[in-house]
Coordinates of C-alpha atoms in Angstrom, one line a residue:
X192 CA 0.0 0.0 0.0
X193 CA 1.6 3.3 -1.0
X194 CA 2.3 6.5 1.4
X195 CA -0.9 8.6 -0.3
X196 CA -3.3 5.4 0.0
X197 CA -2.4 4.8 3.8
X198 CA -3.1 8.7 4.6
X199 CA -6.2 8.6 3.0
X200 CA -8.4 7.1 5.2
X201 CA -6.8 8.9 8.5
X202 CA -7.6 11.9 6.5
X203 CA -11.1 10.8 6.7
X204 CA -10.7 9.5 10.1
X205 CA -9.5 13.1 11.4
X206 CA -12.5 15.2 9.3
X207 CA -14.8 12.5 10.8
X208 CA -13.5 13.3 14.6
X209 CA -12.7 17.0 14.3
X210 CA -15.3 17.7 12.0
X211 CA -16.9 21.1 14.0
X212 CA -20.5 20.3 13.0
X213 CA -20.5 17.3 14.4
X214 CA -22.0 18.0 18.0
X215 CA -23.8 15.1 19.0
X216 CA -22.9 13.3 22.2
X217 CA -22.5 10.3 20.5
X218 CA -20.0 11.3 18.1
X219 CA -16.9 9.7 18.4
X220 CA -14.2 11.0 21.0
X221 CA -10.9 12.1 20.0
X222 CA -8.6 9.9 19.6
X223 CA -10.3 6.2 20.1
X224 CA -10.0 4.0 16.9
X225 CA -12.9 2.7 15.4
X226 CA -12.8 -0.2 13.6
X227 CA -14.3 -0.1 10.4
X228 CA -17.9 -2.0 10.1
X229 CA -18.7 -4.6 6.9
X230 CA -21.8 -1.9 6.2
X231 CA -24.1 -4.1 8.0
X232 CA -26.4 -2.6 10.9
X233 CA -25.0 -4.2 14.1
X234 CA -27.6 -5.6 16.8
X235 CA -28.5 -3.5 19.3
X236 CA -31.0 -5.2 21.4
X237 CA -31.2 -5.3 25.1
X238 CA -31.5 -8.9 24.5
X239 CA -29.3 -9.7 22.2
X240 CA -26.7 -11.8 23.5
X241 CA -23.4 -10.3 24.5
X242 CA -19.9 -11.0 22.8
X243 CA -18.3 -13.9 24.0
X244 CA -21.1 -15.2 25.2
X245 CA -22.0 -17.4 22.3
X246 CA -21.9 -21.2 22.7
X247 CA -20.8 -23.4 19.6
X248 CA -24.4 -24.6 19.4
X249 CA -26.1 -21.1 19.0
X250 CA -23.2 -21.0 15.9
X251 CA -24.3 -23.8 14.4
X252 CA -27.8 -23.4 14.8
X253 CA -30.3 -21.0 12.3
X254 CA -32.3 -18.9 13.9
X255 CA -36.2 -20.2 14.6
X256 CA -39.4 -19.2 14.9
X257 CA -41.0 -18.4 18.3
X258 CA -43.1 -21.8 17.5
X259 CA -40.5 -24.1 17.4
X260 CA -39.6 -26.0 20.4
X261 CA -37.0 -25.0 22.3
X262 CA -33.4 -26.6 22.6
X263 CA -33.7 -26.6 26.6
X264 CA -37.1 -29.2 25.8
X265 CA -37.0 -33.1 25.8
X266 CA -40.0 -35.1 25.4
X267 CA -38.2 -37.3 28.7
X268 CA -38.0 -34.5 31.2
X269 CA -41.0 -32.5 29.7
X270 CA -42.0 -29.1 32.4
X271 CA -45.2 -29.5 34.1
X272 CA -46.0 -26.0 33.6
X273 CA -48.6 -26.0 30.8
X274 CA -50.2 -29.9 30.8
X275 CA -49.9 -32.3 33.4
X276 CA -47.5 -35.7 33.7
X277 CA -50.9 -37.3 33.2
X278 CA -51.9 -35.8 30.0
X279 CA -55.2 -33.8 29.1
X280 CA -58.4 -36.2 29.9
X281 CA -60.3 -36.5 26.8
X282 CA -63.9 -35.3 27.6
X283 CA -66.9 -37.5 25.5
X284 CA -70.2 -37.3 26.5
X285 CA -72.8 -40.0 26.9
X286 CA -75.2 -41.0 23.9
X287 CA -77.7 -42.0 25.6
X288 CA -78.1 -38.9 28.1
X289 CA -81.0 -36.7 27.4
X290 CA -79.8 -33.6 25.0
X291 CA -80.7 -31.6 27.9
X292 CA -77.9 -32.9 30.2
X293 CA -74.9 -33.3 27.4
X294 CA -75.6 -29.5 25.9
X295 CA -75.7 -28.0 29.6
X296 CA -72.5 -29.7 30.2
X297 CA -71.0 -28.0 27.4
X298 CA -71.9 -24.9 27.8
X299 CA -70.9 -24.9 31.7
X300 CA -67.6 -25.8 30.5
X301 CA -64.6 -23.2 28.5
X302 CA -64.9 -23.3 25.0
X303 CA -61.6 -24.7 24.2
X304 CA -62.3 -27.8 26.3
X305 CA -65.4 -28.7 24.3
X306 CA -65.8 -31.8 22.5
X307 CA -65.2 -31.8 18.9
X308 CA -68.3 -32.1 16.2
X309 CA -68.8 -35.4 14.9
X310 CA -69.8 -35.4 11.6
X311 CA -73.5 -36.4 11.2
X312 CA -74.9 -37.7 7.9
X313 CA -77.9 -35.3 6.7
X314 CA -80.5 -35.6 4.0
X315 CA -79.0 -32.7 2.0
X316 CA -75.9 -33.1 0.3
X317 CA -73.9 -29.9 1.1
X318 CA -75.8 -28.8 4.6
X319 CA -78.4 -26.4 5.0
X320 CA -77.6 -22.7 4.5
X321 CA -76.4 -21.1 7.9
X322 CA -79.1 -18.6 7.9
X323 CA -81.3 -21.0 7.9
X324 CA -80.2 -23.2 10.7
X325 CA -80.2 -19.7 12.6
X326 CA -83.7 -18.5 12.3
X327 CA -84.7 -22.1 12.9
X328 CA -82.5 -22.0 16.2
X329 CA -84.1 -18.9 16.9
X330 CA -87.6 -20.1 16.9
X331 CA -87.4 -22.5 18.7
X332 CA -85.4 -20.8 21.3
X333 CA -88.2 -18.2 21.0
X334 CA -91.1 -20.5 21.9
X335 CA -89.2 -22.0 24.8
X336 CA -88.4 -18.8 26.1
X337 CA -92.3 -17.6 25.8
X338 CA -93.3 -20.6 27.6
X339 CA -91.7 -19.9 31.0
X340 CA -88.3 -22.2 30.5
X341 CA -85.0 -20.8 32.2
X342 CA -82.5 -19.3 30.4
X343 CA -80.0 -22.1 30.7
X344 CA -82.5 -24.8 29.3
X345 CA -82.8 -22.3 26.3
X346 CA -79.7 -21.9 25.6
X347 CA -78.7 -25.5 25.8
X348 CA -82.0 -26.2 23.5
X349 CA -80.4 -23.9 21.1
X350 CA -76.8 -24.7 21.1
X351 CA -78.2 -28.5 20.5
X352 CA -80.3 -27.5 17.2
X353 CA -77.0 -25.6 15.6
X354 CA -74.3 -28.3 16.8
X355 CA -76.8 -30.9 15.0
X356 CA -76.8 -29.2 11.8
X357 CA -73.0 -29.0 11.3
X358 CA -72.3 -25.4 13.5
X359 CA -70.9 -26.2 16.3
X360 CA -69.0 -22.7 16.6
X361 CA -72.1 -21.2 18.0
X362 CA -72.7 -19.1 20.9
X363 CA -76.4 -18.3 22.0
X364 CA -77.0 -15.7 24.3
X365 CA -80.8 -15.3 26.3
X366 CA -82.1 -12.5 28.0
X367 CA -85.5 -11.7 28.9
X368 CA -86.5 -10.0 25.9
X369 CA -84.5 -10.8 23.3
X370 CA -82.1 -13.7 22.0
X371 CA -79.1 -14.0 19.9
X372 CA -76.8 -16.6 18.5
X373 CA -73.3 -16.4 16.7
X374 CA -71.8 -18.7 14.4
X375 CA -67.9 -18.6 13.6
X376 CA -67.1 -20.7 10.3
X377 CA -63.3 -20.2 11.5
X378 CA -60.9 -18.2 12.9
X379 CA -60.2 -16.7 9.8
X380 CA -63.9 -16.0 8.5
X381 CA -66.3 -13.2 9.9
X382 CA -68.8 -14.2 12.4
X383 CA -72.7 -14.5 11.7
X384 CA -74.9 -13.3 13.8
X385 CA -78.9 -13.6 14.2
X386 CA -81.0 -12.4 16.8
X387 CA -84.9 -12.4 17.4
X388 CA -86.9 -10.2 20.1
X389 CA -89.5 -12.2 22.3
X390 CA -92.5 -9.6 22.3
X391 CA -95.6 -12.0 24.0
X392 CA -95.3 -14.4 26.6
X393 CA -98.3 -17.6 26.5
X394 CA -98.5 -20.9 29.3
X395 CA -98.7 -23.5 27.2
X396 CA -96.5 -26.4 28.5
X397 CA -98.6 -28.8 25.6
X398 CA -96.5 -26.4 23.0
X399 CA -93.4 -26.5 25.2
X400 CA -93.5 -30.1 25.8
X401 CA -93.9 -30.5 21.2
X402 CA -90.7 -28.1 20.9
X403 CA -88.9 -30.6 23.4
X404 CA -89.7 -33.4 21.8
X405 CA -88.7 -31.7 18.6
X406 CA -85.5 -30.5 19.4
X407 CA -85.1 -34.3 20.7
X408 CA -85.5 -35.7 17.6
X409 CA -83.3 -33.2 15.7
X410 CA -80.3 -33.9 17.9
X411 CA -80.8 -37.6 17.4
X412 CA -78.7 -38.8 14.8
X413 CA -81.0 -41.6 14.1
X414 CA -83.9 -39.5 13.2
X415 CA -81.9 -37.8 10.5
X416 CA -84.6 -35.1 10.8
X417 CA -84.0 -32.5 7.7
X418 CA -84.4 -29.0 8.0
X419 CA -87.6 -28.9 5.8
X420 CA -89.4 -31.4 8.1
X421 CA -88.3 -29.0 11.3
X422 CA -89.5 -26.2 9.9
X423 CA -92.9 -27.9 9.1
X424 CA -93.2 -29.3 12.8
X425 CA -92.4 -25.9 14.0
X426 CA -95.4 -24.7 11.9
X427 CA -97.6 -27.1 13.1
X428 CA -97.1 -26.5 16.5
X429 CA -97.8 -22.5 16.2
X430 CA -101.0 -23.0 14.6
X431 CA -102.3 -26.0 17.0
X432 CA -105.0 -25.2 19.4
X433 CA -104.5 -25.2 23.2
X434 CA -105.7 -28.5 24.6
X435 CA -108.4 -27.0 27.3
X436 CA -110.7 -24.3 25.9
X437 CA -112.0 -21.4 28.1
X438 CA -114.6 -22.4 30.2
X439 CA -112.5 -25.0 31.1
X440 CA -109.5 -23.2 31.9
X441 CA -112.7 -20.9 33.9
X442 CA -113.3 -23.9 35.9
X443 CA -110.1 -24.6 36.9
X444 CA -109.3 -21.7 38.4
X445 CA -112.5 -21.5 40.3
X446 CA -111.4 -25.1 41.7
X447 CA -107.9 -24.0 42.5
X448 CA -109.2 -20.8 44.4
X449 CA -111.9 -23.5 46.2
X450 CA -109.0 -25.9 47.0
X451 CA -106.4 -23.5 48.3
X452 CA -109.6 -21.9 50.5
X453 CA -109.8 -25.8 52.4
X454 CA -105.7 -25.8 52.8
X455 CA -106.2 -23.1 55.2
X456 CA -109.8 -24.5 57.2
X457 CA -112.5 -23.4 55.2
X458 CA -115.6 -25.7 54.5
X459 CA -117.9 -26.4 51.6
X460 CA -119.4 -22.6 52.0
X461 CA -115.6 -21.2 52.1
X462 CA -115.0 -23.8 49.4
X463 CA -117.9 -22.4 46.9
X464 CA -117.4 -18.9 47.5
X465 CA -114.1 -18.8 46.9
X466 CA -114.5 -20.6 43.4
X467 CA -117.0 -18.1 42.6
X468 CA -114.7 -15.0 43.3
X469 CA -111.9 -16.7 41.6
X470 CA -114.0 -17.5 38.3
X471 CA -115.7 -14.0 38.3
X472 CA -112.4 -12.6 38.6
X473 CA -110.5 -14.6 35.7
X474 CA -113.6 -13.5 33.6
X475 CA -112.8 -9.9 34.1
X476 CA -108.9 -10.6 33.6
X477 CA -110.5 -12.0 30.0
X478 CA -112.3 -8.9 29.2
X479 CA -109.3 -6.6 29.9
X480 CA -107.2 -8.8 27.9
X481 CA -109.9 -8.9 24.8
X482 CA -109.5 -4.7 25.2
X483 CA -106.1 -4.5 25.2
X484 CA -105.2 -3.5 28.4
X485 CA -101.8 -4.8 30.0
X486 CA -101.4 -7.5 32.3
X487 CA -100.8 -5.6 35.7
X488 CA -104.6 -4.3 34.8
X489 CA -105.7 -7.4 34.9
X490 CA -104.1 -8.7 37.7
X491 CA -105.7 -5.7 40.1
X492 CA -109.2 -6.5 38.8
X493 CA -108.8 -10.4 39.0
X494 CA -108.1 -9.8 42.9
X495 CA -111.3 -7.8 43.6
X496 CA -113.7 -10.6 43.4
X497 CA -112.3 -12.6 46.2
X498 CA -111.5 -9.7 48.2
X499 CA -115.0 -8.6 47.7
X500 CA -116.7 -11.7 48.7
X501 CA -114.6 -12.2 52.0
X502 CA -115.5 -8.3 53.1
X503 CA -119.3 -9.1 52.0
X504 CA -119.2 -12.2 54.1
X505 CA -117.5 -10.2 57.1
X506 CA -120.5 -7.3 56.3
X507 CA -123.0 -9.8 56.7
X508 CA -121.7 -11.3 60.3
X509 CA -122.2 -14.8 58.7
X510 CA -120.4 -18.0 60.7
X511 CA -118.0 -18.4 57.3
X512 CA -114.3 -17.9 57.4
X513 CA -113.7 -14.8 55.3
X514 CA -110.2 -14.8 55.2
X515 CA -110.1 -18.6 53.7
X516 CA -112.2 -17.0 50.9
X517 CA -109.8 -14.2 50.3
X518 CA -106.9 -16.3 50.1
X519 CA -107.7 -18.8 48.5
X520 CA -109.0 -16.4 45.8
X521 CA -105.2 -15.0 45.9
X522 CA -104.3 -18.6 45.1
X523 CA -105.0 -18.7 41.6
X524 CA -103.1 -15.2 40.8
X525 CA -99.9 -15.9 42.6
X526 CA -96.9 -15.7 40.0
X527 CA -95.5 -18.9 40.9
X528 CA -93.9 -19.8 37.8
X529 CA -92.1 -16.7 37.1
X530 CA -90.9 -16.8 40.5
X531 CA -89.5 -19.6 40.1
X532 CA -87.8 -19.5 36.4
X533 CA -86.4 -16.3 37.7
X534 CA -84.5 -17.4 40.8
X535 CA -83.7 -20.5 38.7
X536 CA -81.6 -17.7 36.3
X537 CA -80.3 -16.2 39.0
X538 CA -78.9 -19.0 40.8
X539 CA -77.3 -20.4 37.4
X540 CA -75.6 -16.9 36.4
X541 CA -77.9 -15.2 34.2
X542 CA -78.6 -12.3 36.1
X543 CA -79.6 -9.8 33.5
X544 CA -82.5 -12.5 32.8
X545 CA -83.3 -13.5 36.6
X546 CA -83.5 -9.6 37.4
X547 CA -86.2 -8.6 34.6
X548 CA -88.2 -12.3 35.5
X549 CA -87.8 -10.9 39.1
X550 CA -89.1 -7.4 38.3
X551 CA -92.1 -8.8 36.1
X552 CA -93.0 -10.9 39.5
X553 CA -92.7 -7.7 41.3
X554 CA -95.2 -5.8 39.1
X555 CA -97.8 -8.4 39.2
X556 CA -97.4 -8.7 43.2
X557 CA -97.6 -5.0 43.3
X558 CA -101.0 -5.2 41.0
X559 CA -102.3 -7.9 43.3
X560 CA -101.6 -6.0 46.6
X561 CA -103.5 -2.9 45.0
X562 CA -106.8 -5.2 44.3
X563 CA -106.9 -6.1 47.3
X564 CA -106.1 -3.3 49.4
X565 CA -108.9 -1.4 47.3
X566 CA -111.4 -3.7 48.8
X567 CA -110.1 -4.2 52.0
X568 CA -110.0 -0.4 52.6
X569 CA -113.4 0.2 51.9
X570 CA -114.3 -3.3 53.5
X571 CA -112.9 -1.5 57.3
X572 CA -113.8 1.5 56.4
X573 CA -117.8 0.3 56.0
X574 CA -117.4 -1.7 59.2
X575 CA -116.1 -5.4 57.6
X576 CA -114.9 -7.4 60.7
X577 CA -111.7 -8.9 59.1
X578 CA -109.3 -10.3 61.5
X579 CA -105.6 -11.0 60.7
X580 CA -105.2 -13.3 63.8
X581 CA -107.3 -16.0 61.8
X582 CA -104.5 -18.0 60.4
X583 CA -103.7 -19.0 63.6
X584 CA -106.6 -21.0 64.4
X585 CA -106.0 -23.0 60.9
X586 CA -107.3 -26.8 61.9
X587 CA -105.2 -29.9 61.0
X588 CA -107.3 -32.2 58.8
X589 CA -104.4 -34.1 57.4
X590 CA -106.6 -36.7 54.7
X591 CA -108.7 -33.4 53.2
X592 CA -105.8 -31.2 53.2
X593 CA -104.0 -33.6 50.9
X594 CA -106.9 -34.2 48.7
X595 CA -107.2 -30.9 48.3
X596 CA -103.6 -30.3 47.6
X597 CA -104.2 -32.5 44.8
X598 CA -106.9 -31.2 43.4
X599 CA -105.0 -27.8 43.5
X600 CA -102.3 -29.3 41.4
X601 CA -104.4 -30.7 38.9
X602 CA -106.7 -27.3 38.2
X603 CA -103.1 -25.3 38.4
X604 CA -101.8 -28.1 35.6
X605 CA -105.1 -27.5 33.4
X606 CA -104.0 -23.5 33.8
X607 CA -100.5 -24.4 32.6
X608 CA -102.2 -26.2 29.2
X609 CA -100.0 -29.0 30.5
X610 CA -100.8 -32.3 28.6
X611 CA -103.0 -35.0 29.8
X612 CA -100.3 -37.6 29.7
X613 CA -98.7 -35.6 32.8
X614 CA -101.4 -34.1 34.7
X615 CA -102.0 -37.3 36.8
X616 CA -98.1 -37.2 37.6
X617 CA -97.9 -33.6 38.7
X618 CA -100.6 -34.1 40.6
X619 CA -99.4 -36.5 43.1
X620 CA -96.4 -34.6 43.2
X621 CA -98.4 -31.8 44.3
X622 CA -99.5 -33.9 46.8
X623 CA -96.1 -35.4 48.5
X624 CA -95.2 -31.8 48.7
X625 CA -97.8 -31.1 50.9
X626 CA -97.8 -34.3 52.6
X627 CA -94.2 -33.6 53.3
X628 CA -94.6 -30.0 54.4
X629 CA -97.4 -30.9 56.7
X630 CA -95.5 -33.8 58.3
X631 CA -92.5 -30.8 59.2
X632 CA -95.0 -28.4 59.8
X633 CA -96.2 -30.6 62.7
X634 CA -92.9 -31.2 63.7
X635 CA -92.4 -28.0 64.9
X636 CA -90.1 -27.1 61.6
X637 CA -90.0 -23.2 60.9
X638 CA -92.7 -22.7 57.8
X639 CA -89.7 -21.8 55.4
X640 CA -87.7 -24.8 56.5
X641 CA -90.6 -27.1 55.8
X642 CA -91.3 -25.3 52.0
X643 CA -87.6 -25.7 51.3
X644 CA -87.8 -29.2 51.9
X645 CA -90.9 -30.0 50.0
X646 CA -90.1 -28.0 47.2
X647 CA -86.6 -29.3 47.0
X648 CA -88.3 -33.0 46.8
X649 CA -90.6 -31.3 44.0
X650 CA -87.6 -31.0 42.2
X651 CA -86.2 -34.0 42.6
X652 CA -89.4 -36.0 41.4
X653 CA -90.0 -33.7 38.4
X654 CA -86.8 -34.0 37.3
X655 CA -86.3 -37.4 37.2
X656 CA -89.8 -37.3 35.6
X657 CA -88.2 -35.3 33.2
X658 CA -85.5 -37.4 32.4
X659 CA -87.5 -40.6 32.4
X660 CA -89.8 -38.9 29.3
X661 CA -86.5 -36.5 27.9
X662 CA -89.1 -33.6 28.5
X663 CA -88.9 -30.4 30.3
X664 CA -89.4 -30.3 33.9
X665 CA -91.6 -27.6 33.9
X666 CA -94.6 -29.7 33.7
X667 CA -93.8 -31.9 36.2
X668 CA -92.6 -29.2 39.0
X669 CA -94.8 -25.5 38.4
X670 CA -98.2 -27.3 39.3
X671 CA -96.8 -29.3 42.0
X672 CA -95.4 -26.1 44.2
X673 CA -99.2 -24.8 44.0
X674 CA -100.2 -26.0 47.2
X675 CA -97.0 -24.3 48.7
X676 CA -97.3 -21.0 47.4
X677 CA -97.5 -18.3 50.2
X678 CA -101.3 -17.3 49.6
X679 CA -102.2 -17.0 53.4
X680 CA -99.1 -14.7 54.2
X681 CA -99.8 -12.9 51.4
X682 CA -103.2 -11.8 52.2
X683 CA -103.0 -11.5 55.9
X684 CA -100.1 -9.1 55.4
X685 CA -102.4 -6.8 53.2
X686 CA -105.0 -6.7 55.4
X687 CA -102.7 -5.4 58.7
X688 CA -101.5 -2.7 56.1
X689 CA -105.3 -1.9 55.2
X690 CA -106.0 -1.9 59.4
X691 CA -103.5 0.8 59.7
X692 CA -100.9 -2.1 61.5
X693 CA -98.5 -1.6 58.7
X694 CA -95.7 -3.0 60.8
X695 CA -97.1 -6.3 61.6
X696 CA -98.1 -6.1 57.5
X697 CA -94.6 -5.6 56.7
X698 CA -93.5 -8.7 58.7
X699 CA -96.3 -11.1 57.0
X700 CA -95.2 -9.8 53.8
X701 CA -91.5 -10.7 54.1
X702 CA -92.2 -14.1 55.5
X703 CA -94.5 -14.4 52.4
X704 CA -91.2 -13.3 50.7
X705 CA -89.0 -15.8 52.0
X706 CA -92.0 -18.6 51.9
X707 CA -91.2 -17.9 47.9
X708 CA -87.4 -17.6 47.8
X709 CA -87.8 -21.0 49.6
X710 CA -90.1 -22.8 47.0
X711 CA -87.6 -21.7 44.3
X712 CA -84.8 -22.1 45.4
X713 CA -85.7 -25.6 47.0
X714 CA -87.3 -26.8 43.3
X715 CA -83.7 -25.0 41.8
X716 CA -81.3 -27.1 44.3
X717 CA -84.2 -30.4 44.0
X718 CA -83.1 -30.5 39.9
X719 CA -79.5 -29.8 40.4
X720 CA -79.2 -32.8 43.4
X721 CA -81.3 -34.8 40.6
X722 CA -78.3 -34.3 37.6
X723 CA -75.7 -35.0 39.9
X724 CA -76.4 -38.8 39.9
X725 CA -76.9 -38.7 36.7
X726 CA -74.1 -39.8 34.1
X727 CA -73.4 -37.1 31.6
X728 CA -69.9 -37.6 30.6
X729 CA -67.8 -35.5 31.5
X730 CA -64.0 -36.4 33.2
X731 CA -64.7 -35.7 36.9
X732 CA -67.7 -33.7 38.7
X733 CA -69.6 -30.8 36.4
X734 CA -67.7 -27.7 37.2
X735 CA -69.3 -24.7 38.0
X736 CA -68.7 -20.9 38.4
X737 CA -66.0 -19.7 40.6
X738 CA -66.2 -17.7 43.9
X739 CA -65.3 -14.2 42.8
X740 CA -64.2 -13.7 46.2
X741 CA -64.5 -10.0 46.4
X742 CA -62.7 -9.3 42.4

């Protein structure tokens, strides 16, 4: 290399260090030699390795994707950090368990822990359109919903009818008013979504009982039940008749009303007035409903017959328990099935659905309670005789009481539109419950101890009902809690308020409260004892919700 060549680049070294424009603090100080780089930008990471660190394998070996396994892993000493020594149980569920139990076991579970799809042979070659399977989903979860079932059964009913079809990707969502259901091809594709509003609410357990049995045969993969042929059931059952027709349903409320009346000591008299008020009521309720006029309307005027007969009995000074009349009268308008589908929500986490449930059976107590007061407050204020210390003297006549527990049961199942096929088995659960509540009752059990107990056994017996016929269990448990419903509290509280002893009111109308907290959440904890020895399928116990423990 000659002399001019070697001064060259100290020449450029020297403008490069003593160049005056250069002023940033990482400029290179004077007089420290820099070696020069290959042109390439160096790594500057904080966690890049340093020099001399390097081990001969890191040399040899390219540089890999965060997915790769890493060099520190061996298939002999695997870390237990992530999956267990054991390995991940494989979760399949039972064949022959009713769809009820095996889609309320998956949806209780994480999504990525579900059981895969198995392909099921269907009559059309390339699988119904999504859409379709959607709106069909959605109809049937709509009906269920109308009819009274919890949230959780409708979900489950729904998740069934799209994991049949080919989508299982789905996830429905209830609430009180409205329901919804998504469907991800893949992770890749965009989500479908449907959703359907639930405007009008019917009791019809007869309809609820056919979408059961439909949804049954759709997630058999036996029946190989098409989508045309679902649609057509579906249309069937929204143009069938109810089972009882008016007069009947009439009837049966009059016979509740009379049958609740003897539960708390009244007689034949007590027995026919009580009817009387109950059916004159329910043909007023008719009338408002034929104008148009909403429900809590018809709930206030349904209450004034009864009422009115008890105050007219107590105006005449006639030997005849007035207060029997009155309740049992209340009997027939007490929202025992919402009360009950609404703690049900609650207690299975779908609170947005168990408040609005809870706020409807708020409204309709709050239209009952003005009915009756009306009455009652022109009943004291003419001179009616009404006394609240009446339910004490209630006489124990353990054979009539039972019979007429069961006769209660059976009009409350002919209000439901149940079928005929389970009105006979609802109404001897009606009457175990009462049976079994008397029997604690007697033993000096608290009232709300005793209704928990019956109620729970309610749901225990419907349940496996259920099960036996893969139905609901509505038909076989709503009826059946009739004769435990908290008429007497009810009505004796509302006539302390309308004597000016709002205190002692107050006190009757909590217990009344907890008397119906009690019923559902002893027919709630009945079921769930019921699916525990039952064999769903899954790896250990079914899990439930955390604790959130205050977070």
């Amino acid at each position: 290399m000659s002399e001019a060549e070697d001064r060259k680049p100290r020449s450029d070294e020297a403008r490069a260090t003593f160049d005056p424009e250069i002023t940033s603090e990482f400029a290179i100080p004077e007089g420290l030699a820099v070696a020069r780089g290959s042109g390439e930008s160096e790594t500057t990471s904080e966690f890049a390795v340093p020099k001399g660190l390097e081990s001969a394998q890191a040399e040899t070996e390219p540089e890999g994707s965060a997915f790769n396994t890493p060099r520190t892993y061996s298939a002999k000493d695997a870390p237990p950090a992530f999956t267990p020594a054991t390995g991940v149980p494989m979760l399949t569920l039972v064949t022959d368990a009713p769809w009820q139990d095996r889609m309320r076991t998956m949806l209780r579970m994480p999504v990525a822990e579900r059981p895969a799809l198995e392909p099921v042979a269907r009559s059309e070659d390339e699988g119904p359109a999504v859409p379709r399977v959607l709106d069909l989903t959605l109809r049937i979860g709509e009906l269920l919903l109308a009819g009274g079932e919890g949230a959780e059964d409708v979900e489950a009913a729904m998740f069934a009818v799209c994991r049949s079809y080919g989508l299982d990707r789905c996830e429905p969502t209830v609430t009180f008013t409205l329901l919804s259901i998504t469907y991800q091809p893949s992770l890749v594709e965009d989500p479908v979504t449907a959703s359907r509003t639930v405007r009008r609410r019917g009791t019809d357990y007869t309809r609820l009982a056919a979408v059961f049995r439909l949804v049954d045969d759709i997630t058999d993969p036996e029946t190989h039940l098409s989508l045309e042929e679902a649609y057509r059931r579906l249309a069937e059952m929204r143009r069938n008749r109810h089972p009882y027709p008016g007069w009947a349903l009439t009837m049966a409320s009059g016979g509740l009303a009379g049958a609740a009346s003897v539960l708390v000591g009244g007689d034949a008299i007590v027995f026919v007035a009580a009817a009387l008020g109950a059916m004159l009521g329910d043909r007023l309720a008719w009338l408002l409903a034929g104008r148009g006029l909403p429900e809590f309307y018809q709930f206030s005027v349904a209450a004034m017959p009864p009422a009115a007969i008890g105050v007219a009995f107590a105006l005449a000074d006639v030997d005849v328990k007035a207060s029997a009349v009155v309740t049992g009268g209340l009997f027939a308008l007490l929202p025992g099935r919402a009360l009950v589908a609404g703690v049900q929500d609650g207690l299975t986490g779908f609170y947005i659905t168990a408040s609005a449930r809870l706020l409807e059976v708020m409204y309709f107590f709050v239209a009952i309670v003005i009915g009756v007061l009306t009455v009652l407050y022109f009943g004291v204020q003419v001179g009616g005789e009404l006394n609240p210390d009446a339910a004490l003297n209630i006489q124990s006549r353990p054979v009539l009481q039972i019979l007429a527990s069961m006769v209660l049961s059976l009009t409350f199942a002919v209000l439901l539109q149940q079928e005929r096929s389970t009105v006979l088995w609802v109404t001897l659960n009606g009457g175990v419950a009462w049976s079994v509540y008397g029997a604690l009752h007697t033993a000096n059990f608290s009232p709300v101890a005793s209704t928990a107990v019956a109620a729970g056994l309610v749901g225990l017996f419907g349940q496996l009902l259920a099960r036996y016929q893969f139905a609901s269990a509505l038909p076989y448990t709503t009826a059946a809690i009739g004769p435990l419903l908290p008429g007497s509290a009810t009505y004796f509280g509302l006539l302390s308020i309308a004597q000016s002893h709002v205190d002692k009111g107050l006190v009757s109308l909590a217990k009344a409260v907890s008397l119906a907290m009690a019923i559902a959440i002893g027919v709630n904890l009945g079921a769930e004892i019921s699916r525990l020895t039952l064999r769903i399928g899954s790896p250990g116990k079914r899990r439930a919700a955390k604790r959130t423990r205050g977070f």
